[in-house]
């Protein structure tokens, strides 16, 4: 090992008693490469980066590894597990082996993109139809009161339709979610994507943290108990697999999606949380995980697939392990059902009678103002329609953009400060009461991303945060005191010490919640600290002066106050505060050199802020031009013009973002850098983080167009990339191989800032790799082909993951499976199977009533819905229930539609596999009665050429036509049979 380290350091020899960082002069990047080289040597034991910090000399490292190896050889896995202390990381339970999914060909890949595009265009036309009919009816009103009332009716009906449509589509296209695997880019995946997209676009997502959001999840099929409080905007998709007990609290930025993408497959699985449980901020619950009653999962923690928190226990870390820390630190208030009812009623009244009419009124005034403005402009410019439209759009865009920025800045600075006088720190308030509404308004108004993005990564962010209410003590200006992503629960209770620098992704947690109460308290970060990316800092964090908090670290809430050290990992452990390499530029932070360089950086940042405002105004101008052109289209083509406006807005925005990115880089790729934060190369990076509007790239999540977007922005991306929501910070430094899978919330970050030093390097993801939910890949990383990085993992800089290896944790290391077999977890309270026919009927009736309300009294006489949308009747498609079940159980779901009977399993083959092979034991073994329920015997029969009795999709072509003719007559009968009919209707 000494020879390997000497070779990396470029010296002849390294003493076995020399400290890696203090004497040898190595840094974390060098030691990461040292670990990678040691792992490649068969004659040496495997070393992780945590071992390096625990044993900082060659002699101590060899001794520690030898002791661990001898203990593993002498004791059984069960004995080792029993002897581990509470804070020791457990071995991850193994997952059922997943065979490589058969790859969808190029034709299927392109077909998926075409179908997703058609679905998007159809949604645009539906919105345009409703908007055109509603605007026409509103404009026909006479008088201000009539316009207001019509705005309430039209806006309310449209909003209600947008809320109900995703629920209706989910029940019609999917029914109930079951544990299954879906091939990416297949026809079954298209259905999954449509439901996922609509569910997340539902306006009810904005009601997170209120009882309305719990009602929305229940309408989607989730099994939620009473008094469940969910504050995370990451909407679960496979909601039928979600069970949350009464009184449970789930904090913001948590992931419990009930699905994951893995090696070209969408895998769905159960997430079960008992009653009175707690899930902390920035935590992840993968599929097939469970938490018992009164269990707790701390902040910045993760349950990997197969993990289960027993009843009453507290766990934290990634992967989670047992702890004694209590994360639910607030007393519950008295229950009051009427407070929830009043909260919901007031929220609905505010939306329907204030927000919706104001929005509709603004659009109405805009529609009235555009022709008048165009006429006035046309009086000065005649004979040139293009110039007239252009000047009209120019005036409107300037007024809208400048007015929004100035008025928004005024509201953000004044309204939260005026409302904060109603909140007293440390006092427990009932949830959903008056004080809770005040807290929500303060939190939402003071966390506007536009202004933190504008002022972040510059000297002016400290003035903005002080204006919000932050206590920043005596500011030691560095020009990069805070990044662009800084959030909080209450800005007036946030304190940051002098000389502290914060990177992107800080979330200051200064509010505590239970299922019936909340309180706010001060959160203080000590002086001369450095906070890395993606950190949740809770109130009562046990860190003091001069600490380095590494990326994705879990801030400790127990033990002594840490000072003068660094903290890494989840759960965190101590590392050196800094090394010689990172302090190479410290002389630039003091003396006469600092004012000169800081002044140059400020001038550069001012230009960057100007570019930021100009780019966004120009974007508004382009969209306004499209809107003005759409408004001017008369007659029967008005609806098509509005639909084209919605569709072209996304296309124009996407092309615009790509052009801005490439122009900013002068169509060149970035180069790896190691420089001071007062170097122009670092300022250029800051500009690339700030100016492009990356939110439009995320609209293509889960589509073939996401890989195309990354290529256009300079990333080296292979074929058939499945990106469900990953983010590249430096696009031109990222290389991704063919058939890779990137999950939601993941990030590939090719840089690191530590105090005054900035480092960047390339990161390479090999072919067929999988990056888990909310995982972070650092700079200088190489993942071999077929490697897997588990959810919420932190793959540190310089790491080399071998091909087909499975790594996980924070910091990530190779995962060794324990001997306990994996069990597929079912919901806590199994419920009886119910057909959603009545739900679909009710929802269809409500949508029809909405459309009828919009069409009544429109432009002229009442028009029927059939005259508005003259489409031929779509024949219903009937598929046998056994075929659907067989498709749901296999890794290759059966495409629905008429045709020959799908493949049936041979006689004697197990049709439904609920548990992994050999998983006869586990915390929730599934009874045979449940496993064999709903398995039709016709599926087990050999494949026949003639009609199959009891199957509505089988038979000759003539019989199929007869069955389709009888479909409408049999519809009512099937709806009343409640789960007895073997047929399943799909439209």
Coordinates of N, CA, C and O in Angstrom, one line a residue, residues 579-669:
X579 N -7.1 20.6 3.9 CA -5.8 20.0 3.5 C -5.0 21.1 2.8 O -5.5 22.2 2.4
X580 N -3.7 20.8 2.6 CA -2.8 21.8 2.1 C -3.2 22.3 0.7 O -3.2 23.5 0.4
X581 N -3.7 21.3 -0.1 CA -4.1 21.7 -1.5 C -5.3 22.6 -1.5 O -5.3 23.6 -2.4
X582 N -6.3 22.4 -0.6 CA -7.4 23.3 -0.6 C -7.1 24.7 -0.1 O -7.8 25.6 -0.4
X583 N -6.0 24.8 0.7 CA -5.7 26.1 1.2 C -4.7 26.9 0.4 O -4.1 27.9 0.9
X584 N -4.4 26.4 -0.8 CA -3.4 27.1 -1.7 C -3.7 28.5 -2.0 O -2.8 29.3 -2.3
X585 N -5.0 28.8 -2.0 CA -5.4 30.2 -2.4 C -5.9 31.0 -1.3 O -6.6 32.1 -1.5
X586 N -5.6 30.6 -0.1 CA -6.1 31.4 1.1 C -5.5 32.8 1.2 O -6.2 33.7 1.8
X587 N -4.4 33.0 0.6 CA -3.8 34.3 0.7 C -4.5 35.3 -0.1 O -4.4 36.5 0.2
X588 N -5.4 34.9 -1.0 CA -6.2 35.8 -1.8 C -7.4 36.3 -1.0 O -8.1 37.2 -1.5
X589 N -7.7 35.7 0.1 CA -8.9 36.1 0.9 C -8.5 37.1 1.9 O -9.4 37.6 2.7
X590 N -7.3 37.5 2.0 CA -6.8 38.5 3.0 C -5.9 39.5 2.4 O -5.5 39.4 1.2
X591 N -5.6 40.6 3.1 CA -4.7 41.6 2.6 C -5.2 42.5 1.5 O -6.4 42.6 1.3
X592 N -4.3 43.2 0.9 CA -4.7 44.2 -0.1 C -5.1 43.5 -1.5 O -5.7 44.2 -2.3
X593 N -4.8 42.3 -1.6 CA -5.2 41.6 -2.9 C -6.7 41.3 -2.9 O -7.3 41.3 -4.0
X594 N -7.3 41.1 -1.8 CA -8.7 40.8 -1.8 C -9.6 41.9 -2.4 O -10.5 41.6 -3.2
X595 N -9.5 43.2 -1.9 CA -10.3 44.2 -2.5 C -10.2 44.3 -4.0 O -11.3 44.5 -4.7
X596 N -9.0 44.2 -4.6 CA -8.9 44.3 -6.0 C -9.6 43.2 -6.8 O -10.3 43.4 -7.7
X597 N -9.4 42.0 -6.3 CA -10.0 40.8 -7.0 C -11.5 40.8 -6.7 O -12.3 40.4 -7.6
X598 N -11.9 41.2 -5.5 CA -13.4 41.2 -5.3 C -14.1 42.2 -6.1 O -15.2 42.0 -6.6
X599 N -13.4 43.4 -6.3 CA -14.0 44.4 -7.2 C -14.1 43.9 -8.6 O -15.2 44.1 -9.3
X600 N -13.1 43.2 -9.1 CA -13.2 42.6 -10.5 C -14.3 41.5 -10.6 O -15.1 41.5 -11.5
X601 N -14.5 40.7 -9.5 CA -15.5 39.7 -9.5 C -16.9 40.4 -9.5 O -17.8 39.9 -10.2
X602 N -17.1 41.4 -8.7 CA -18.3 42.1 -8.7 C -18.7 42.7 -10.0 O -19.9 42.7 -10.4
X603 N -17.8 43.3 -10.7 CA -18.1 43.8 -12.0 C -18.5 42.7 -13.0 O -19.5 42.9 -13.8
X604 N -17.8 41.6 -12.9 CA -18.2 40.4 -13.8 C -19.6 39.9 -13.4 O -20.4 39.6 -14.3
X605 N -19.9 39.8 -12.1 CA -21.2 39.4 -11.6 C -22.3 40.3 -12.0 O -23.4 39.8 -12.3
X606 N -22.1 41.6 -12.0 CA -23.1 42.5 -12.5 C -23.5 42.3 -13.9 O -24.6 42.3 -14.3
X607 N -22.4 42.1 -14.8 CA -22.7 41.8 -16.2 C -23.5 40.5 -16.3 O -24.4 40.3 -17.1
X608 N -23.2 39.5 -15.4 CA -23.9 38.2 -15.5 C -25.3 38.4 -15.1 O -26.3 37.8 -15.7
X609 N -25.6 39.2 -14.0 CA -27.0 39.5 -13.7 C -27.7 40.2 -14.8 O -28.9 40.0 -15.0
X610 N -27.0 41.1 -15.5 CA -27.7 41.8 -16.6 C -28.0 40.8 -17.7 O -29.1 40.9 -18.3
X611 N -27.1 39.8 -18.0 CA -27.4 38.8 -19.0 C -28.6 37.9 -18.5 O -29.5 37.6 -19.3
X612 N -28.7 37.7 -17.2 CA -29.8 36.9 -16.6 C -31.1 37.6 -16.9 O -32.1 36.9 -17.3
X613 N -31.2 38.9 -16.6 CA -32.4 39.6 -16.8 C -32.8 39.7 -18.3 O -33.9 39.6 -18.7
X614 N -31.8 40.0 -19.1 CA -32.0 40.2 -20.5 C -32.5 38.9 -21.2 O -33.4 38.9 -22.0
X615 N -31.8 37.8 -20.8 CA -32.2 36.5 -21.4 C -33.7 36.1 -21.1 O -34.4 35.7 -21.9
X616 N -34.0 36.4 -19.8 CA -35.4 36.1 -19.4 C -36.4 37.0 -20.0 O -37.5 36.6 -20.4
X617 N -36.1 38.3 -20.2 CA -37.0 39.2 -20.9 C -37.2 38.8 -22.3 O -38.3 38.9 -22.9
X618 N -36.0 38.5 -23.0 CA -36.1 38.1 -24.4 C -37.0 36.9 -24.5 O -37.8 36.7 -25.5
X619 N -36.9 36.0 -23.6 CA -37.8 34.8 -23.6 C -39.2 35.2 -23.5 O -40.1 34.7 -24.2
X620 N -39.5 36.1 -22.6 CA -40.9 36.6 -22.4 C -41.4 37.3 -23.7 O -42.5 37.1 -24.2
X621 N -40.5 38.0 -24.4 CA -40.8 38.7 -25.6 C -41.2 37.7 -26.7 O -42.2 37.9 -27.5
X622 N -40.4 36.6 -26.8 CA -40.7 35.6 -27.8 C -42.1 34.9 -27.6 O -42.8 34.8 -28.5
X623 N -42.3 34.6 -26.3 CA -43.6 34.0 -26.0 C -44.8 34.9 -26.2 O -45.9 34.6 -26.7
X624 N -44.5 36.2 -25.9 CA -45.6 37.2 -26.1 C -45.9 37.4 -27.6 O -47.0 37.6 -28.0
X625 N -44.8 37.3 -28.4 CA -45.1 37.4 -29.8 C -45.9 36.3 -30.3 O -46.8 36.5 -31.2
X626 N -45.6 35.1 -29.9 CA -46.5 34.0 -30.3 C -47.9 34.1 -29.8 O -48.9 33.8 -30.5
X627 N -48.1 34.7 -28.5 CA -49.4 34.9 -28.0 C -50.2 35.9 -28.8 O -51.4 35.7 -29.1
X628 N -49.5 37.0 -29.1 CA -50.2 38.0 -29.9 C -50.6 37.5 -31.3 O -51.7 37.8 -31.8
X629 N -49.7 36.7 -31.9 CA -50.1 36.2 -33.2 C -51.3 35.2 -33.1 O -52.2 35.2 -34.0
X630 N -51.3 34.4 -32.0 CA -52.4 33.5 -31.8 C -53.7 34.2 -31.6 O -54.8 33.8 -32.0
X631 N -53.7 35.3 -30.8 CA -54.9 36.1 -30.5 C -55.5 36.7 -31.8 O -56.7 36.8 -31.9
X632 N -54.6 37.0 -32.7 CA -55.1 37.7 -33.9 C -55.8 36.7 -34.9 O -56.3 37.2 -35.9
X633 N -55.6 35.4 -34.7 CA -56.2 34.5 -35.7 C -57.7 34.4 -35.4 O -58.2 34.2 -34.3
X634 N -58.5 34.7 -36.5 CA -60.0 34.8 -36.3 C -60.7 33.5 -36.6 O -60.1 32.5 -37.1
X635 N -62.0 33.4 -36.3 CA -62.9 32.4 -36.8 C -62.6 31.0 -36.2 O -62.2 30.9 -35.0
X636 N -62.9 30.0 -37.0 CA -62.8 28.6 -36.6 C -61.4 28.2 -36.3 O -61.2 27.1 -35.7
X637 N -60.4 28.9 -36.7 CA -59.0 28.5 -36.5 C -58.5 29.0 -35.2 O -57.3 28.8 -34.9
X638 N -59.3 29.7 -34.4 CA -58.8 30.3 -33.2 C -58.3 29.2 -32.2 O -57.3 29.4 -31.5
X639 N -59.1 28.1 -32.1 CA -58.7 27.1 -31.1 C -57.4 26.4 -31.5 O -56.6 26.1 -30.7
X640 N -57.3 26.2 -32.8 CA -56.0 25.6 -33.3 C -54.9 26.5 -33.1 O -53.8 26.1 -32.8
X641 N -55.1 27.8 -33.3 CA -54.0 28.8 -33.0 C -53.6 28.8 -31.6 O -52.4 28.8 -31.3
X642 N -54.5 28.7 -30.7 CA -54.2 28.7 -29.2 C -53.4 27.4 -28.9 O -52.4 27.4 -28.2
X643 N -53.9 26.3 -29.5 CA -53.2 25.0 -29.2 C -51.8 25.1 -29.8 O -50.8 24.6 -29.2
X644 N -51.7 25.7 -31.0 CA -50.3 25.8 -31.6 C -49.4 26.7 -30.7 O -48.2 26.5 -30.6
X645 N -50.0 27.7 -30.1 CA -49.3 28.6 -29.2 C -48.7 27.8 -28.0 O -47.5 27.9 -27.7
X646 N -49.5 26.9 -27.4 CA -49.0 26.1 -26.3 C -47.9 25.2 -26.7 O -46.9 25.0 -26.0
X647 N -48.1 24.5 -27.8 CA -47.1 23.6 -28.3 C -45.8 24.3 -28.7 O -44.7 23.9 -28.4
X648 N -46.0 25.4 -29.5 CA -44.8 26.1 -30.0 C -44.0 26.8 -28.8 O -42.8 27.0 -28.9
X649 N -44.7 27.1 -27.8 CA -44.1 27.7 -26.6 C -43.0 26.8 -26.1 O -41.9 27.3 -25.7
X650 N -43.3 25.5 -25.9 CA -42.3 24.6 -25.4 C -41.2 24.4 -26.4 O -40.0 24.4 -26.0
X651 N -41.5 24.3 -27.7 CA -40.5 24.1 -28.7 C -39.5 25.3 -28.8 O -38.3 25.2 -28.8
X652 N -40.1 26.5 -28.8 CA -39.3 27.8 -28.9 C -38.5 27.9 -27.6 O -37.3 28.3 -27.7
X653 N -39.1 27.6 -26.5 CA -38.3 27.7 -25.2 C -37.1 26.8 -25.2 O -36.1 27.1 -24.7
X654 N -37.4 25.6 -25.7 CA -36.3 24.6 -25.7 C -35.1 25.0 -26.6 O -34.0 25.0 -26.2
X655 N -35.5 25.4 -27.8 CA -34.4 25.9 -28.7 C -33.7 27.1 -28.2 O -32.5 27.2 -28.3
X656 N -34.5 27.9 -27.5 CA -33.9 29.2 -27.0 C -32.9 28.8 -25.9 O -31.8 29.4 -25.8
X657 N -33.2 27.9 -25.0 CA -32.4 27.5 -23.9 C -31.1 26.9 -24.4 O -30.0 27.2 -23.9
X658 N -31.2 26.1 -25.4 CA -30.0 25.5 -26.0 C -29.1 26.5 -26.6 O -27.9 26.5 -26.5
X659 N -29.7 27.5 -27.4 CA -28.9 28.5 -28.0 C -28.2 29.4 -27.0 O -27.0 29.8 -27.1
X660 N -28.9 29.7 -25.9 CA -28.3 30.5 -24.8 C -27.1 29.8 -24.2 O -26.0 30.3 -24.0
X661 N -27.2 28.5 -24.0 CA -26.2 27.7 -23.4 C -24.9 27.7 -24.3 O -23.8 27.9 -23.9
X662 N -25.2 27.4 -25.6 CA -24.1 27.3 -26.5 C -23.4 28.6 -26.8 O -22.2 28.7 -27.0
X663 N -24.2 29.7 -26.8 CA -23.6 31.0 -27.0 C -22.7 31.4 -25.8 O -21.6 32.0 -25.9
X664 N -23.2 31.0 -24.6 CA -22.4 31.4 -23.4 C -21.1 30.6 -23.4 O -20.1 31.2 -22.9
X665 N -21.0 29.4 -23.9 CA -19.8 28.7 -23.9 C -19.0 28.9 -25.2 O -18.0 28.3 -25.4
X666 N -19.5 29.8 -26.1 CA -18.9 30.1 -27.4 C -18.7 28.8 -28.2 O -17.8 28.6 -29.0
X667 N -19.7 27.9 -28.0 CA -19.7 26.6 -28.7 C -18.5 25.8 -28.5 O -18.0 25.0 -29.3
X668 N -17.9 25.9 -27.3 CA -16.7 25.2 -26.9 C -17.1 24.4 -25.6 O -18.0 24.7 -24.9
X669 N -16.2 23.4 -25.4 CA -16.4 22.6 -24.2 C -15.6 23.1 -23.1 O -14.5 23.7 -23.3

